Amino acid sequence: MINDFTFQNTAKIYFGKNQLGNLSKEILKTGDSVLLVYGGGSIKKNGLYDKVMKVLNDADIRVFERSGIEPNPRHTTVNDGAEICRREKISAVLAVGGGSVIDAAKGIAATVGSGMENVWDFVEEQQYVLRALPIFTVLTMAATGSEADASAVISNKEKGLKKGIAGPALRPTASFLNPENTYTVNAYQTACGSFDIMSHTMDTKYFSRDDKMDMIYRMMDEHLKTVVKWAPAALQRPNDYEARANLMWASTWALNSFMTVGNRQASSCHSMEHVLSGVYDITHGHGLAILTPRWLRYILNEESAPAIARLGTNVFDLPENSSVMKTAEDSISAMEKFCFETLGLKSRLSDLGIDDSRLHEMAAEACGPDGVIHGFTDLHINDVENIYRMCL
Ligand code: NZQ
Ligand code: ZN
């Protein structure tokens, strides 16, 4: 059924090559200081750090820094950033990086804005984030959609857990998307990010037996096709502006609430993947690429076949076969070929050092307190364990 919905996305996007000069104007609307949050040094190597600092310094914005944000950002790092904000009375947070850096910045902003000490309390109590410092982002990698969405994913290394927080205050005030800033993303991260973009659309009830908003369903096809077309181009020509621009905008649109309207998000593969990267610290998009075709094989039956076949004909340009089941099987093979040949990702969890020792425990965690992941086919603990096993 098409549920009632309210659509609002307030993130202001500055897209393109010559937009960074607007950053100081946006920050100054909220205060005169900023915590600059970034990762392991890619922005220093490619010169973006200097460009951002110049804009901030020219506008006399007081800048404090928290660097070293880990991929799969840790709650302890977030808490540390929050402490700097409190101590220095900083008025806004600026993330310059990919999803991990942005999510850490969101965690910092939420912890300070809500007067909390520990971001993990939000996670455990599943509090809706209604107060946060203003968040600004300069995106350096097309993948998560965090640049315009209202959620963040935080890891707790000690507990081996990775979980999301959500709420309107987490939506960035303004995000700066210059595709040139993604030229230095290496082939592996480009591949992982591209599949993450696709997964956000597929996990939003692309495969569903419910009535859908037909307009959105058609746009999902085109969105997926865009990534299938431009990810290989970006891999072959890392400095291809058109390829990087298409991936960047596809990243934002997958999760900016537009394609989720009327659908309750299903998130089967994301629920299974977040546990994998929580326990084994793997790259999120790679985990999704390994899981998704196996999940599709697992849920393939007479009922699911038409939706899976549609992926093949509408996204991978397969010819329609007289047997819907055969077309659905060919769709899954086409997706495997895309992930493991075109994108060049290794196809098995064992390639990432994962064995069968924790599959049951991880399956239970993925299914949450209710013991089920709702989706096209509801998945219970034994189903998730079976899917993990198919991926080994
Ligand atoms: O740390 P630095 O030096 O910046 O290097 C990063 C990192 O090593 C590098 N990189 C990023 N931009 C670069 C670059 N290297 C060279 N040139 C550039 N321009 O890429 C590596 C990965 O970065 P990361 O930020 O971890 O990647 P991604 O954007 O894929 O973010 C992944 C995180 O976001 C979460 C994931 O679970 C994971 O923790 N997600 C967040 C979501 C959200 N907020 O809504 C939704 C997603 O489903 C996802 O769960
Ligand atoms: Zn994702």
Coordinates of C-alpha atoms and ligand atoms in Angstrom, one line a residue:
M1 CA 0.0 0.0 0.0
I2 CA 1.1 3.6 -0.5
N3 CA 1.4 5.0 3.0
D4 CA 0.7 8.7 3.8
F5 CA 3.8 10.7 3.9
T6 CA 5.3 14.0 4.7
F7 CA 8.3 15.0 2.6
Q8 CA 10.8 17.7 3.7
N9 CA 14.5 17.8 3.1
T10 CA 16.1 21.0 4.3
A11 CA 19.7 20.2 3.4
K12 CA 21.0 23.0 1.1
I13 CA 23.2 21.6 -1.6
Y14 CA 25.9 23.5 -3.3
F15 CA 26.9 21.3 -6.2
G16 CA 29.8 21.9 -8.6
K17 CA 33.3 23.2 -9.1
N18 CA 33.0 26.7 -7.8
Q19 CA 30.8 26.6 -4.8
L20 CA 33.2 26.3 -1.8
G21 CA 33.4 30.1 -1.4
N22 CA 29.8 29.9 -0.1
L23 CA 30.9 27.8 2.9
S24 CA 31.8 30.7 5.2
K25 CA 28.6 32.6 4.5
E26 CA 26.6 29.5 5.5
I27 CA 28.6 28.9 8.6
L28 CA 28.5 32.5 9.7
K29 CA 24.7 32.4 9.7
T30 CA 25.0 30.0 12.7
G31 CA 28.0 31.3 14.6
D32 CA 31.7 32.2 14.3
S33 CA 33.5 28.9 15.1
V34 CA 33.6 25.4 13.8
L35 CA 35.0 22.0 14.6
L36 CA 36.7 20.8 11.4
V37 CA 36.3 17.0 11.4
Y38 CA 38.2 14.8 8.9
G39 CA 39.7 11.4 8.4
G40 CA 43.0 9.7 7.9
G41 CA 44.7 12.4 5.8
S42 CA 43.3 12.0 2.2
I43 CA 42.2 15.7 2.3
K44 CA 45.7 16.8 3.2
K45 CA 47.2 14.8 0.3
N46 CA 44.7 16.0 -2.3
G47 CA 44.8 19.7 -1.3
L48 CA 41.2 20.0 -0.1
Y49 CA 42.2 20.8 3.5
D50 CA 44.1 23.9 2.3
K51 CA 41.2 25.1 0.2
V52 CA 38.7 24.7 3.1
M53 CA 41.1 26.4 5.6
K54 CA 41.6 29.4 3.3
V55 CA 37.8 29.9 3.0
L56 CA 37.4 29.6 6.8
N57 CA 40.4 31.8 7.6
D58 CA 39.4 34.5 5.1
A59 CA 36.1 34.8 6.9
D60 CA 37.8 34.9 10.4
I61 CA 35.9 31.8 11.5
R62 CA 37.6 30.2 14.5
V63 CA 38.7 26.7 13.5
F64 CA 39.3 23.7 15.8
E65 CA 40.2 20.3 14.5
R66 CA 39.4 16.6 15.1
S67 CA 41.2 14.5 12.6
G68 CA 41.7 10.7 12.4
I69 CA 38.1 9.7 12.1
E70 CA 38.2 6.0 11.3
P71 CA 36.2 4.3 8.5
N72 CA 33.3 2.8 10.5
P73 CA 33.7 5.7 13.1
R74 CA 34.1 4.8 16.7
H75 CA 31.9 6.2 19.5
T76 CA 35.0 7.1 21.5
T77 CA 36.3 9.3 18.7
V78 CA 32.9 11.0 18.5
N79 CA 32.9 11.6 22.3
D80 CA 36.3 13.1 22.0
G81 CA 35.1 15.5 19.3
A82 CA 32.1 16.5 21.5
E83 CA 34.4 17.2 24.4
I84 CA 36.4 19.7 22.2
C85 CA 33.2 21.4 21.2
R86 CA 32.1 21.8 24.8
R87 CA 35.5 23.0 26.0
E88 CA 35.9 25.5 23.2
K89 CA 32.3 26.6 23.0
I90 CA 32.2 25.8 19.3
S91 CA 29.0 26.7 17.4
A92 CA 29.0 24.3 14.4
V93 CA 30.6 21.1 13.1
L94 CA 32.1 20.9 9.6
A95 CA 32.8 17.4 8.1
V96 CA 35.2 17.2 5.2
G97 CA 35.2 13.6 4.1
G98 CA 33.1 10.5 3.3
G99 CA 30.3 8.9 5.2
S100 CA 32.4 8.0 8.2
V101 CA 33.6 11.5 8.7
I102 CA 30.1 13.0 8.2
D103 CA 28.6 10.4 10.6
A104 CA 31.2 11.2 13.2
A105 CA 30.4 14.9 12.8
K106 CA 26.7 14.2 13.2
G107 CA 27.4 12.2 16.3
I108 CA 29.5 15.0 17.8
A109 CA 26.8 17.6 16.9
A110 CA 24.0 15.5 18.5
T111 CA 25.9 14.7 21.6
V112 CA 26.8 18.4 22.3
G113 CA 23.4 19.8 21.1
S114 CA 21.5 17.4 23.4
G115 CA 23.8 18.0 26.4
M116 CA 24.9 14.4 26.5
E117 CA 28.3 13.0 27.4
N118 CA 28.3 9.7 25.4
V119 CA 26.9 9.3 21.9
W120 CA 26.4 5.6 22.6
D121 CA 23.6 6.5 25.0
F122 CA 21.7 7.8 21.9
V123 CA 22.4 4.5 20.2
E124 CA 21.4 2.2 23.0
E125 CA 18.3 4.2 23.9
Q126 CA 17.4 4.7 20.3
Q127 CA 16.6 8.3 21.0
Y128 CA 15.3 10.5 18.2
V129 CA 17.8 13.3 17.7
L130 CA 15.9 16.6 18.0
R131 CA 18.8 18.9 19.0
A132 CA 22.2 19.1 17.5
L133 CA 24.8 21.8 16.6
P134 CA 24.5 22.9 13.0
I135 CA 26.2 20.4 10.6
F136 CA 28.0 21.3 7.4
T137 CA 29.7 18.9 5.0
V138 CA 32.2 18.9 2.2
L139 CA 31.6 15.5 0.6
T140 CA 34.7 13.7 -0.7
M141 CA 33.2 10.4 -1.7
A142 CA 30.0 9.2 -3.4
A143 CA 28.4 6.5 -1.3
T144 CA 26.3 6.9 1.8
G145 CA 23.9 9.8 1.2
S146 CA 24.8 11.1 4.7
E147 CA 25.4 14.5 3.1
A148 CA 21.6 15.1 3.0
D149 CA 20.0 12.4 5.2
A150 CA 19.0 12.5 8.8
S151 CA 20.9 9.6 10.2
A152 CA 24.4 8.4 11.2
V153 CA 26.0 5.1 11.9
I154 CA 28.4 4.7 14.8
S155 CA 30.6 1.7 15.8
N156 CA 31.4 0.6 19.3
K157 CA 34.6 -1.4 19.0
E158 CA 34.6 -2.8 22.5
K159 CA 31.1 -4.2 22.0
G160 CA 31.6 -5.2 18.4
L161 CA 28.5 -3.3 17.5
K162 CA 27.6 -0.8 14.8
K163 CA 24.3 1.0 15.0
G164 CA 22.4 3.9 13.6
I165 CA 21.0 7.1 15.2
A166 CA 18.4 9.2 13.5
G167 CA 16.4 12.4 13.8
P168 CA 15.8 15.7 12.0
A169 CA 18.5 17.5 13.8
L170 CA 21.1 15.2 12.1
R171 CA 20.3 16.6 8.6
P172 CA 23.1 18.8 7.4
T173 CA 22.3 22.5 7.1
A174 CA 24.4 22.8 4.0
S175 CA 26.5 20.3 2.0
F176 CA 29.1 21.1 -0.7
L177 CA 29.3 18.5 -3.5
N178 CA 32.2 19.1 -5.9
P179 CA 32.7 15.9 -8.0
E180 CA 36.4 16.9 -8.5
N181 CA 36.9 16.2 -4.8
T182 CA 36.2 12.5 -5.5
Y183 CA 38.9 12.1 -8.3
T184 CA 41.4 10.7 -5.7
V185 CA 39.0 8.1 -4.3
N186 CA 40.7 4.8 -5.2
A187 CA 39.2 2.0 -7.3
Y188 CA 38.2 -0.1 -4.4
Q189 CA 36.4 2.7 -2.5
T190 CA 34.8 3.8 -5.7
A191 CA 33.5 0.3 -6.3
C192 CA 32.3 -0.1 -2.7
G193 CA 30.6 3.4 -2.7
S194 CA 28.9 2.7 -6.0
F195 CA 27.3 -0.5 -4.7
D196 CA 26.3 1.2 -1.5
I197 CA 24.4 3.8 -3.6
M198 CA 22.6 1.0 -5.4
S199 CA 21.8 -0.8 -2.2
H200 CA 20.1 2.2 -0.7
T201 CA 17.6 2.1 -3.5
M202 CA 17.2 -1.7 -3.6
D203 CA 16.8 -1.8 0.2
T204 CA 14.0 0.8 0.0
K205 CA 11.4 -1.7 -1.2
Y206 CA 12.6 -1.9 -4.8
F207 CA 11.9 -5.6 -4.2
S208 CA 8.4 -5.6 -2.7
R209 CA 5.0 -7.1 -3.2
D210 CA 3.3 -3.9 -1.9
D211 CA 1.6 -1.4 -4.2
K212 CA 4.2 1.3 -4.9
M213 CA 4.2 4.9 -6.1
D214 CA 4.8 4.0 -9.8
M215 CA 6.7 7.2 -10.4
I216 CA 9.2 6.4 -7.7
Y217 CA 9.6 2.8 -8.8
R218 CA 10.4 4.1 -12.4
M219 CA 12.9 6.5 -10.9
M220 CA 14.5 3.8 -8.9
D221 CA 15.1 1.9 -12.2
E222 CA 16.8 5.0 -13.7
H223 CA 18.8 5.7 -10.5
L224 CA 20.2 2.1 -10.5
K225 CA 20.9 2.3 -14.2
T226 CA 22.8 5.5 -13.6
V227 CA 25.2 3.8 -11.2
V228 CA 25.5 0.8 -13.5
K229 CA 26.5 3.1 -16.3
W230 CA 28.8 5.6 -14.5
A231 CA 30.6 3.4 -11.9
P232 CA 32.6 1.6 -14.6
A233 CA 33.4 4.9 -16.2
A234 CA 34.8 6.3 -13.0
L235 CA 36.9 3.2 -12.5
Q236 CA 38.4 3.5 -15.9
R237 CA 38.7 7.3 -15.9
P238 CA 39.0 8.5 -12.2
N239 CA 39.1 12.2 -13.4
D240 CA 36.0 12.0 -15.5
Y241 CA 33.9 14.8 -14.2
E242 CA 30.6 13.5 -15.8
A243 CA 31.1 10.1 -14.2
R244 CA 32.0 11.4 -10.8
A245 CA 29.1 14.0 -10.9
N246 CA 26.5 11.3 -11.8
L247 CA 27.7 9.1 -8.9
M248 CA 27.8 12.0 -6.5
W249 CA 24.2 13.1 -7.2
A250 CA 23.0 9.5 -7.3
S251 CA 24.5 9.1 -3.8
T252 CA 22.5 12.0 -2.5
W253 CA 19.2 11.1 -4.1
A254 CA 19.3 7.5 -2.9
L255 CA 18.7 8.6 0.7
N256 CA 17.4 12.1 0.6
S257 CA 13.9 10.8 1.5
F258 CA 12.6 11.3 -2.1
M259 CA 12.7 7.6 -3.0
T260 CA 11.4 6.4 0.4
V261 CA 8.2 8.3 0.3
G262 CA 5.1 6.1 0.7
N263 CA 7.4 3.1 1.4
R264 CA 8.4 1.9 4.8
Q265 CA 12.1 1.2 4.4
A266 CA 12.9 -2.5 4.3
S267 CA 16.7 -2.5 4.7
S268 CA 17.2 -6.3 4.6
C269 CA 20.8 -6.2 3.3
H270 CA 21.8 -3.1 5.4
S271 CA 20.6 -4.8 8.6
M272 CA 22.7 -7.9 7.8
E273 CA 25.7 -5.8 6.7
H274 CA 26.0 -3.4 9.6
V275 CA 26.6 -6.4 11.9
L276 CA 29.4 -7.6 9.6
S277 CA 31.2 -4.3 9.5
G278 CA 30.6 -3.9 13.3
V279 CA 32.2 -7.2 14.1
Y280 CA 34.9 -7.4 11.4
D281 CA 35.4 -3.7 10.5
I282 CA 35.0 -4.4 6.7
T283 CA 34.1 -1.8 4.1
H284 CA 30.3 -1.3 4.2
G285 CA 29.7 -1.3 0.4
H286 CA 31.8 -4.5 -0.1
G287 CA 29.7 -6.3 2.5
L288 CA 26.6 -5.3 0.7
A289 CA 27.9 -6.4 -2.7
I290 CA 28.6 -9.9 -1.3
L291 CA 25.3 -10.2 0.6
T292 CA 22.8 -8.8 -2.0
P293 CA 23.0 -11.5 -4.7
R294 CA 22.9 -14.3 -2.1
W295 CA 20.0 -12.7 -0.4
L296 CA 18.1 -12.5 -3.7
R297 CA 18.8 -16.2 -4.4
Y298 CA 17.5 -17.0 -1.0
I299 CA 14.2 -15.1 -1.4
L300 CA 13.7 -16.1 -5.0
N301 CA 10.3 -17.8 -5.5
E302 CA 7.2 -17.4 -7.7
E303 CA 6.2 -14.4 -5.7
S304 CA 9.4 -12.5 -5.7
A305 CA 10.5 -13.5 -9.2
P306 CA 8.7 -10.6 -11.1
A307 CA 10.4 -7.9 -8.9
I308 CA 13.8 -9.5 -9.3
A309 CA 13.2 -10.0 -13.1
R310 CA 12.5 -6.3 -13.4
L311 CA 16.0 -5.5 -12.1
G312 CA 17.4 -7.5 -15.0
T313 CA 15.3 -6.1 -17.8
N314 CA 15.1 -2.5 -16.6
V315 CA 18.5 -2.0 -15.1
F316 CA 20.8 -4.6 -16.6
D317 CA 19.1 -4.5 -20.0
L318 CA 18.4 -8.2 -20.2
P319 CA 16.0 -9.5 -22.8
E320 CA 12.6 -10.5 -21.4
N321 CA 12.5 -14.3 -21.2
S322 CA 9.2 -16.2 -21.5
S323 CA 9.9 -17.6 -18.0
V324 CA 9.8 -14.9 -15.3
M325 CA 11.8 -17.2 -13.1
K326 CA 14.5 -17.6 -15.7
T327 CA 14.7 -13.8 -16.1
A328 CA 14.9 -13.4 -12.3
E329 CA 17.8 -15.9 -12.2
D330 CA 19.6 -14.1 -15.0
S331 CA 19.1 -10.8 -13.1
I332 CA 20.9 -12.2 -10.1
S333 CA 23.7 -13.5 -12.3
A334 CA 23.9 -10.0 -14.0
M335 CA 24.2 -8.4 -10.6
E336 CA 27.0 -10.8 -9.6
K337 CA 28.8 -10.1 -12.8
F338 CA 28.5 -6.4 -12.1
C339 CA 29.8 -6.6 -8.6
F340 CA 32.5 -9.2 -8.9
E341 CA 33.8 -8.6 -12.5
T342 CA 32.9 -5.0 -13.5
L343 CA 33.4 -3.4 -10.1
G344 CA 36.2 -6.0 -9.3
L345 CA 35.1 -6.7 -5.8
K346 CA 36.0 -10.1 -4.2
S347 CA 32.9 -12.2 -4.0
R348 CA 33.2 -14.1 -0.6
L349 CA 33.2 -13.1 3.0
S350 CA 36.1 -15.5 3.5
D351 CA 38.1 -13.2 1.1
L352 CA 37.7 -10.6 3.9
G353 CA 38.9 -12.9 6.6
I354 CA 35.4 -13.9 7.9
D355 CA 34.8 -17.5 8.9
D356 CA 31.8 -19.3 10.3
S357 CA 32.7 -18.9 14.0
R358 CA 30.3 -16.0 14.7
L359 CA 27.5 -16.5 12.1
H360 CA 24.8 -17.4 14.6
E361 CA 25.6 -14.6 17.0
M362 CA 25.7 -12.1 14.1
A363 CA 22.4 -13.4 12.7
A364 CA 20.8 -12.9 16.1
E365 CA 22.2 -9.3 16.3
A366 CA 21.0 -8.5 12.8
C367 CA 17.4 -9.6 13.6
G368 CA 17.3 -7.3 16.6
P369 CA 15.1 -7.7 19.7
D370 CA 12.1 -8.9 17.7
G371 CA 14.1 -11.7 16.0
V372 CA 13.1 -10.7 12.5
I373 CA 14.2 -8.4 9.6
H374 CA 11.1 -7.3 7.8
G375 CA 11.3 -7.2 4.0
F376 CA 10.1 -8.9 0.9
T377 CA 10.4 -12.1 2.8
D378 CA 10.7 -11.7 6.6
L379 CA 14.1 -13.1 7.6
H380 CA 14.5 -14.9 10.9
I381 CA 17.7 -15.8 12.7
N382 CA 18.1 -19.1 10.8
D383 CA 17.5 -17.4 7.5
V384 CA 20.1 -14.7 8.1
E385 CA 22.6 -17.4 9.3
N386 CA 21.9 -19.3 6.0
I387 CA 22.5 -16.2 3.9
Y388 CA 25.8 -15.5 5.7
R389 CA 26.8 -19.1 5.1
M390 CA 26.0 -18.8 1.4
C391 CA 28.4 -15.8 1.3
L392 CA 31.4 -17.6 2.9
Ligands
NZQ1 O1 39.9 8.8 6.1 P1 40.3 9.4 4.8 O2 41.7 9.8 4.7 O3 39.4 10.6 4.4 O4 40.1 8.3 3.7 C1 38.9 7.7 3.4 C2 38.7 6.3 3.9 O5 39.9 5.6 4.1 C3 38.9 7.5 1.9 N1 38.4 8.6 1.1 C4 37.3 9.4 1.3 N2 37.3 10.4 0.4 C5 38.5 10.3 -0.3 C6 39.2 9.2 0.2 N3 40.4 8.8 -0.3 C7 40.9 9.6 -1.3 N4 40.3 10.7 -1.8 C8 39.0 11.0 -1.4 N5 38.4 12.1 -1.9 O6 37.9 6.4 1.7 C9 37.9 5.6 2.8 C10 36.5 5.3 3.2 O7 35.8 6.4 3.7 P2 34.4 6.3 4.4 O8 34.0 7.7 4.8 O9 34.5 5.2 5.5 O10 33.5 5.8 3.2 P3 31.9 5.9 3.0 O11 31.6 7.2 2.5 O12 31.6 4.7 2.3 O13 31.3 5.8 4.5 C11 31.1 4.5 5.1 C12 30.4 4.7 6.5 O14 29.1 5.3 6.4 C13 28.1 4.4 6.9 C14 28.7 3.1 6.7 O15 28.2 2.1 7.5 C15 30.2 3.4 7.1 O16 30.3 3.4 8.5 N6 26.8 4.6 6.4 C16 26.2 5.8 6.7 C17 24.9 6.0 6.3 C18 24.1 7.2 6.7 N7 24.7 8.1 7.4 O17 23.0 7.4 6.3 C19 24.1 5.1 5.4 C20 24.9 4.0 4.9 O18 24.1 2.9 4.6 C21 26.1 3.6 5.7 O19 25.7 2.6 6.6
ZN2 ZN 24.6 1.9 2.9

